[in-house]
PDB file of C-alpha atoms in Angstrom:
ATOM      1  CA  UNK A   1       6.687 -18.198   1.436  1.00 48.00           C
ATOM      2  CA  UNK A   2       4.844 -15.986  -1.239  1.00 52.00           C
ATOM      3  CA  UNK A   3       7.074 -16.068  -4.830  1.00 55.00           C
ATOM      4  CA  UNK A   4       5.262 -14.126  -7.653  1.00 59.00           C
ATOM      5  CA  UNK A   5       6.145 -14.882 -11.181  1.00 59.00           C
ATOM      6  CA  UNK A   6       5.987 -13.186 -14.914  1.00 64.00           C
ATOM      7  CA  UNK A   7       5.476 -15.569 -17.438  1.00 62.00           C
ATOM      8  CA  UNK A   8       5.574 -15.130 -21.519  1.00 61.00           C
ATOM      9  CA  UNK A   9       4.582 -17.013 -24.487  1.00 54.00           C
ATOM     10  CA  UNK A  10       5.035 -16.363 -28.094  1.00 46.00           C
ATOM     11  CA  UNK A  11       1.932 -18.399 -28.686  1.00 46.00           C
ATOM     12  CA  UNK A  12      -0.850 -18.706 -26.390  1.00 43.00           C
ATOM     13  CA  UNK A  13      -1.817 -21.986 -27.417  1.00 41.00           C
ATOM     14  CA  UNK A  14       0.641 -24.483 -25.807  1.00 39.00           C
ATOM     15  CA  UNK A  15       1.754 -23.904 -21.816  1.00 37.00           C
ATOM     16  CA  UNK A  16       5.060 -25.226 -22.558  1.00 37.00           C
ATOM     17  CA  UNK A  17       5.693 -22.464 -24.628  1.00 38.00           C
ATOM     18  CA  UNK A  18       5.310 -20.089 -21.756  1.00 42.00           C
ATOM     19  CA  UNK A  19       8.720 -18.017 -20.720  1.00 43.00           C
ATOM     20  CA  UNK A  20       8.797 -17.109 -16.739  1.00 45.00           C
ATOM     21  CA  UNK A  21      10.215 -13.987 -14.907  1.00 45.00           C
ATOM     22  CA  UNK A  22      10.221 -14.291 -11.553  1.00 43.00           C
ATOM     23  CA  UNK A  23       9.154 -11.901  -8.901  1.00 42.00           C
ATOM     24  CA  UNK A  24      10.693 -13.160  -6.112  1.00 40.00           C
ATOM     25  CA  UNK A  25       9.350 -10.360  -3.981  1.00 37.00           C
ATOM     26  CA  UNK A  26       9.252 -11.856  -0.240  1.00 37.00           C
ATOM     27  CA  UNK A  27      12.941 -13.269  -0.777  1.00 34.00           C
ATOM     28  CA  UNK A  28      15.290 -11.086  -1.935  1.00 36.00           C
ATOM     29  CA  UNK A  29      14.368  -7.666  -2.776  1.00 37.00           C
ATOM     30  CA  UNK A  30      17.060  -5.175  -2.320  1.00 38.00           C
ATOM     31  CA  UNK A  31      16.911  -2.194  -4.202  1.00 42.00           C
ATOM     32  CA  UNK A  32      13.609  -1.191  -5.982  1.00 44.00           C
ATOM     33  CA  UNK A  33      14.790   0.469  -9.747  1.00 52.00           C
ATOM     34  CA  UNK A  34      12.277   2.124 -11.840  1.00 79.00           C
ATOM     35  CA  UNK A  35      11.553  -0.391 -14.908  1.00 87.00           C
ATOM     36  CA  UNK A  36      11.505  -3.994 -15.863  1.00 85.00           C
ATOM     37  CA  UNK A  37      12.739  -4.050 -19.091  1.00 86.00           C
ATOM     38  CA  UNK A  38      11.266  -7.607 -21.126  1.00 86.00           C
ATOM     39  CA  UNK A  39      13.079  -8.329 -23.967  1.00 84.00           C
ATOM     40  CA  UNK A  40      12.565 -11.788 -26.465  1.00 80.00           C
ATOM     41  CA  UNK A  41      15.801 -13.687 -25.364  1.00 81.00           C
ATOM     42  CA  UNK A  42      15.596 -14.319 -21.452  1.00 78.00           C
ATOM     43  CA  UNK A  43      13.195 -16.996 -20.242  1.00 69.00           C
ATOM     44  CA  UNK A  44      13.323 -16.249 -16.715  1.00 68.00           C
ATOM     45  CA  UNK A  45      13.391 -13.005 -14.841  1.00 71.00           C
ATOM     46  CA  UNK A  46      14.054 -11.683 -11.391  1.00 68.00           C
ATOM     47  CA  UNK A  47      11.822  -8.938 -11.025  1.00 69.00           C
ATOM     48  CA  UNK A  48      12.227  -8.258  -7.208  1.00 70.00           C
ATOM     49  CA  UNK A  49      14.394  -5.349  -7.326  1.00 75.00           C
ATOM     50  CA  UNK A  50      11.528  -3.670  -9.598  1.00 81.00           C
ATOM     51  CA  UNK A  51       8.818  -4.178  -7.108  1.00 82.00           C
ATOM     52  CA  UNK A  52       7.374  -1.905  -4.306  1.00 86.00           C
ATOM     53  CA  UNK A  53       4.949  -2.180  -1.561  1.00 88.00           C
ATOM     54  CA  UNK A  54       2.217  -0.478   0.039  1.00 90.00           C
ATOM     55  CA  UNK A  55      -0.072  -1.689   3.090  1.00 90.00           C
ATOM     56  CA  UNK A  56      -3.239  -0.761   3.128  1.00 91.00           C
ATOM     57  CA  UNK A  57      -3.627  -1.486   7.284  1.00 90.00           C
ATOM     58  CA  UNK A  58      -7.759  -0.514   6.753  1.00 88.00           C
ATOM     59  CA  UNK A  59      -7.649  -3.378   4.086  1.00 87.00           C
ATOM     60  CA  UNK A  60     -10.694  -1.010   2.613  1.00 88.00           C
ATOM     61  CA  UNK A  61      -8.935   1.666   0.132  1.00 88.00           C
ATOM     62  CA  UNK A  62     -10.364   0.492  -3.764  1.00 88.00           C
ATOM     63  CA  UNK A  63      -7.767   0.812  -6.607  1.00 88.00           C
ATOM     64  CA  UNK A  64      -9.492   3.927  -7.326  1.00 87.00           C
ATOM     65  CA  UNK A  65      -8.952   5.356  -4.060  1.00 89.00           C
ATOM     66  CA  UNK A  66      -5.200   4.852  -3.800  1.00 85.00           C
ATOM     67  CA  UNK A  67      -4.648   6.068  -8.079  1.00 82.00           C
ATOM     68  CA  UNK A  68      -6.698   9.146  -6.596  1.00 81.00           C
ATOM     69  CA  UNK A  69      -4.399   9.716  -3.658  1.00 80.00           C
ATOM     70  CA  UNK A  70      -0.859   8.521  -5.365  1.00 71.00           C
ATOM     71  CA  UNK A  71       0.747  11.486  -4.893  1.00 74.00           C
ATOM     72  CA  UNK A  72       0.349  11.195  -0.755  1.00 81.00           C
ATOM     73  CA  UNK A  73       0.963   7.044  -1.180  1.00 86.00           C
ATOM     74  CA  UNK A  74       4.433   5.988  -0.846  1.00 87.00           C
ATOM     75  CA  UNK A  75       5.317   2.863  -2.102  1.00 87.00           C
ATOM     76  CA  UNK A  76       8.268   1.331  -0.538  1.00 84.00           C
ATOM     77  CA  UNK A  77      10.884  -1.385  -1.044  1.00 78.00           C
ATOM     78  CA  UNK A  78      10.988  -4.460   0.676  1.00 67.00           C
ATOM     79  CA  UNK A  79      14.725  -3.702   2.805  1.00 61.00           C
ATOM     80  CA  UNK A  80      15.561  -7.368   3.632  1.00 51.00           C
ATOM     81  CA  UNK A  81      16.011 -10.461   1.235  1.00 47.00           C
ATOM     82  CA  UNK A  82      14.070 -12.700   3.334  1.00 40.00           C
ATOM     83  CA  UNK A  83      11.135 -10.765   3.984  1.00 43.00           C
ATOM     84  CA  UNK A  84       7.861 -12.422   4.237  1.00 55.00           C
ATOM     85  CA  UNK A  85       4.543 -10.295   4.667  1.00 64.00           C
ATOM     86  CA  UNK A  86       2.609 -12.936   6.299  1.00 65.00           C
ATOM     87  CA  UNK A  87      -0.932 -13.028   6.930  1.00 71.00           C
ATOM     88  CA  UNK A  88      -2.446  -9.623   7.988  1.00 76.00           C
ATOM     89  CA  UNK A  89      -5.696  -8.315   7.877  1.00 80.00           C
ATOM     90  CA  UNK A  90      -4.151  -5.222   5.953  1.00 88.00           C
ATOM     91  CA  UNK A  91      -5.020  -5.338   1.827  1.00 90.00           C
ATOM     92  CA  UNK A  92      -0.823  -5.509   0.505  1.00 89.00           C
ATOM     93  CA  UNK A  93      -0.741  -3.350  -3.119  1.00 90.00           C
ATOM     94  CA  UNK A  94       2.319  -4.089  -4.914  1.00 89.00           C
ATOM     95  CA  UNK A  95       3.617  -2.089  -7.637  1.00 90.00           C
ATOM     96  CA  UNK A  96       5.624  -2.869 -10.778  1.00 89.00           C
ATOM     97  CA  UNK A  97       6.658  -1.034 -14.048  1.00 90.00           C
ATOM     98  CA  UNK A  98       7.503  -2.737 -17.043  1.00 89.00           C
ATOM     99  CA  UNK A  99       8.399  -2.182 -20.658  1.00 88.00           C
ATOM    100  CA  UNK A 100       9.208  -4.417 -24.109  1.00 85.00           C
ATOM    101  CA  UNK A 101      11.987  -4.151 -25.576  1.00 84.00           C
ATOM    102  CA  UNK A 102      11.598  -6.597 -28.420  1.00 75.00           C
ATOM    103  CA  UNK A 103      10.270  -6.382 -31.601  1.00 63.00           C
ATOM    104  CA  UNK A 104       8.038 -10.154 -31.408  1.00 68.00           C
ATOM    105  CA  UNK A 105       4.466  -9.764 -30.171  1.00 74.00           C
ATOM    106  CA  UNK A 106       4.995 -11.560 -27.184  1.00 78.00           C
ATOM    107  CA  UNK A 107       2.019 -12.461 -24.478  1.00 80.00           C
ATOM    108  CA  UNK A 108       3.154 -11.886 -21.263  1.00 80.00           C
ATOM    109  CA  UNK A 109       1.947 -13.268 -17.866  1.00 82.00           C
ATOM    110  CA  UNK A 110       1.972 -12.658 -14.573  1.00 81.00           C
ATOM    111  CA  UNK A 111       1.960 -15.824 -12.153  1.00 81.00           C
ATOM    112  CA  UNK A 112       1.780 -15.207  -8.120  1.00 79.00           C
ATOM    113  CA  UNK A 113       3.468 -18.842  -6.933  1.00 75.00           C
ATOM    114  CA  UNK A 114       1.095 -18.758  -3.960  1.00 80.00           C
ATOM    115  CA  UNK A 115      -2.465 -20.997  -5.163  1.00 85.00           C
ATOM    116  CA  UNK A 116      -3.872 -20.429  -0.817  1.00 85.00           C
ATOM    117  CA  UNK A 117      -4.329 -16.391  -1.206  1.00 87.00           C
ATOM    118  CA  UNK A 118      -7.144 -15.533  -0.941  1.00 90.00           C
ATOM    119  CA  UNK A 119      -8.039 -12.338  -3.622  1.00 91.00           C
ATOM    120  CA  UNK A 120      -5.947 -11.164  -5.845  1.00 92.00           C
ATOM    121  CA  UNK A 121      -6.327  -8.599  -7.888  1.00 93.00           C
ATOM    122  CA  UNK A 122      -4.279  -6.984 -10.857  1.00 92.00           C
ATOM    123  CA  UNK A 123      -4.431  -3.749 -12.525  1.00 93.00           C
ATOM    124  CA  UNK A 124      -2.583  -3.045 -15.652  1.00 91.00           C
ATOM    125  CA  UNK A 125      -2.339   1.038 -16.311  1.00 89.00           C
ATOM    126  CA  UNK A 126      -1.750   1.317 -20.084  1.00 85.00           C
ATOM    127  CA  UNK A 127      -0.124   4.485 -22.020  1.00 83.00           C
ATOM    128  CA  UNK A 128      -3.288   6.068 -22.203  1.00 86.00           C
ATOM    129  CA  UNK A 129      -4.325   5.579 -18.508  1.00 86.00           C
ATOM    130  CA  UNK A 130      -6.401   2.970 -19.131  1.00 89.00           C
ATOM    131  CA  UNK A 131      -6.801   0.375 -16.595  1.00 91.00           C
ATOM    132  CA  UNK A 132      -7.290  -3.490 -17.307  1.00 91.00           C
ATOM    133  CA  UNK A 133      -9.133  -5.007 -14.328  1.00 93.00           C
ATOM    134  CA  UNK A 134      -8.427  -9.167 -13.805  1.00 91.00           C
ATOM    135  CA  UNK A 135      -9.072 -11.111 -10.537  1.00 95.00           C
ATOM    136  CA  UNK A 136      -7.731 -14.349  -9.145  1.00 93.00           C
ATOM    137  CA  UNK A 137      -6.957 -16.419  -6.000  1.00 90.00           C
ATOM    138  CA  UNK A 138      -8.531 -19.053  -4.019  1.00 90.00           C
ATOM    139  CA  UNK A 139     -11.770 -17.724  -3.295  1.00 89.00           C
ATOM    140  CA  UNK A 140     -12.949 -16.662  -6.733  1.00 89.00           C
ATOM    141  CA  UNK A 141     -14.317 -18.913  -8.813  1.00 90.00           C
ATOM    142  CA  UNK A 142     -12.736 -20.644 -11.807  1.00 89.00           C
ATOM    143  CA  UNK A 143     -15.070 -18.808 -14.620  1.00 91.00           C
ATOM    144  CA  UNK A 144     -14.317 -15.214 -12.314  1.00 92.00           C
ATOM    145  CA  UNK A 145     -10.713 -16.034 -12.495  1.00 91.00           C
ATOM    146  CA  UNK A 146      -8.450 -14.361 -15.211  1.00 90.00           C
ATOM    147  CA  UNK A 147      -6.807 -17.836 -15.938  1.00 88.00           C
ATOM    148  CA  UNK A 148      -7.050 -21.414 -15.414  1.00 88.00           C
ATOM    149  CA  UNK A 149      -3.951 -21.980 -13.910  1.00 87.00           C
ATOM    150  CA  UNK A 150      -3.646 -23.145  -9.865  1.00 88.00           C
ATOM    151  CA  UNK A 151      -1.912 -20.072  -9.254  1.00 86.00           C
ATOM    152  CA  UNK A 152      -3.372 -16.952  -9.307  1.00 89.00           C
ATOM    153  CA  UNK A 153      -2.431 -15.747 -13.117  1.00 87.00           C
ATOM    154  CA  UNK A 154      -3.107 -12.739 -15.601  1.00 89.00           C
ATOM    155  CA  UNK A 155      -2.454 -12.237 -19.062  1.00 86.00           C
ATOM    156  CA  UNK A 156      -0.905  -8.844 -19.287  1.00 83.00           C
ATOM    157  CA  UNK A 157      -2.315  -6.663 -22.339  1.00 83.00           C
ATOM    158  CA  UNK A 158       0.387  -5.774 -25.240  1.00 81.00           C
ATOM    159  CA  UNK A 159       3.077  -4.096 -23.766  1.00 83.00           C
ATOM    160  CA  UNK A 160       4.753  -1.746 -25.604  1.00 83.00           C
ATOM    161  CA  UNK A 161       8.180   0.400 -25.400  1.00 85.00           C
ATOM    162  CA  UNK A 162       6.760   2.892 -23.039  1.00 87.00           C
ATOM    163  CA  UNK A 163       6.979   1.825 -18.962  1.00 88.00           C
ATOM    164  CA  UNK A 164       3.222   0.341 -17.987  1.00 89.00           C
ATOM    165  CA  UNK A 165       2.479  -0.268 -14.762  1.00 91.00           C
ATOM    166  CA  UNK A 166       1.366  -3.065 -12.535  1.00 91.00           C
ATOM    167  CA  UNK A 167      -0.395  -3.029  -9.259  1.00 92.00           C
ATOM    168  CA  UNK A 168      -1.453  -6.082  -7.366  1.00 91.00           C
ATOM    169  CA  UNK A 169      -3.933  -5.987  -4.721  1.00 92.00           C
ATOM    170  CA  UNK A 170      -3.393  -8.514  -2.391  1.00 90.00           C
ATOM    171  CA  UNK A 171      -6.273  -9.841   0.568  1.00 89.00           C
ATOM    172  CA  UNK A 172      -5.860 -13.451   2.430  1.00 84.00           C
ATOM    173  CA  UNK A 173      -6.650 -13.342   6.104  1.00 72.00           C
ATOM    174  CA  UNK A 174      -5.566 -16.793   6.816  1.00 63.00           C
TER     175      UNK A 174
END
């Protein structure tokens, strides 16, 4: 089973300092709501009911292909609590908003709880559009990958007040 996790640190120094939502996306997603709202007190969140999905079925549409055609897209929710995607040949995009709400500079990170994927890739849509590119996952190598953890990881740029959002891209054929 695929778990996905958020995970935050007030200093980037020390992993036991590191604070962990969870995305428990392929286990009990009901309702998809609009924003993940981080604040400084919880260590652990449950961002499943924040996430939506796409499936790419070609497996070739880039990241620039599917922010060109959002408006046609639809990402939907995952309707059962103990859905698992499996392995398909399709590329899976997941989509996430979140916000701060906390005055601490806090480093946030995002932690997929499954080391065998194969590609994963992240991109982090800031205020001003801007897009932060990191990849992970079992088949890219340890200087390509965004962190050094066994699990495909990314360090999220500051977030802020305003909603950012979060797509994963998604490939393991095995």
């Amino acid at each position: 089973h695929n778990k996905f996790y958020i995970n935050r640190s007030f200093n980037m120094t020390s992993i036991f300092t590191y604070k962990f939502i969870w995305i428990l996306i392929l286990f009990s997603v009901l309702h998809a709501q609009e924003i993940l709202l981080l604040n400084d007190t919880d260590m652990v969140y449950n961002a499943s009911p924040y996430v939506t999905i796409f499936k790419d079925t070609t497996g070739n549409l880039t990241f620039d292909e599917i922010s060109k055609k959002s408006n046609t897209i639809k990402f939907l929710q995952i309707e059962s609590k103990n859905t698992n995607i499996g392995f398909s040949s399709s590329a899976i995009l997941l989509k996430l908003s979140v916000a701060a709400d906390s005055p601490l500079s806090i480093q946030w990170i995002l932690d997929v709880a499954m080391p065998s994927l194969h590609t994963v890739e992240m991109y982090f849509i800031n205020n001003d559009n801007a897009v932060t590119f990191l990849k992970s996952g079992f088949l890219t190598g340890k200087d390509e990958r965004a962190t050094s953890f066994r699990n495909p990881s990314f360090v999220l740029p500051n977030l802020s007040q305003n909603p950012q959002t979060i797509y994963l891209r998604i490939l393991s054929q095995t």
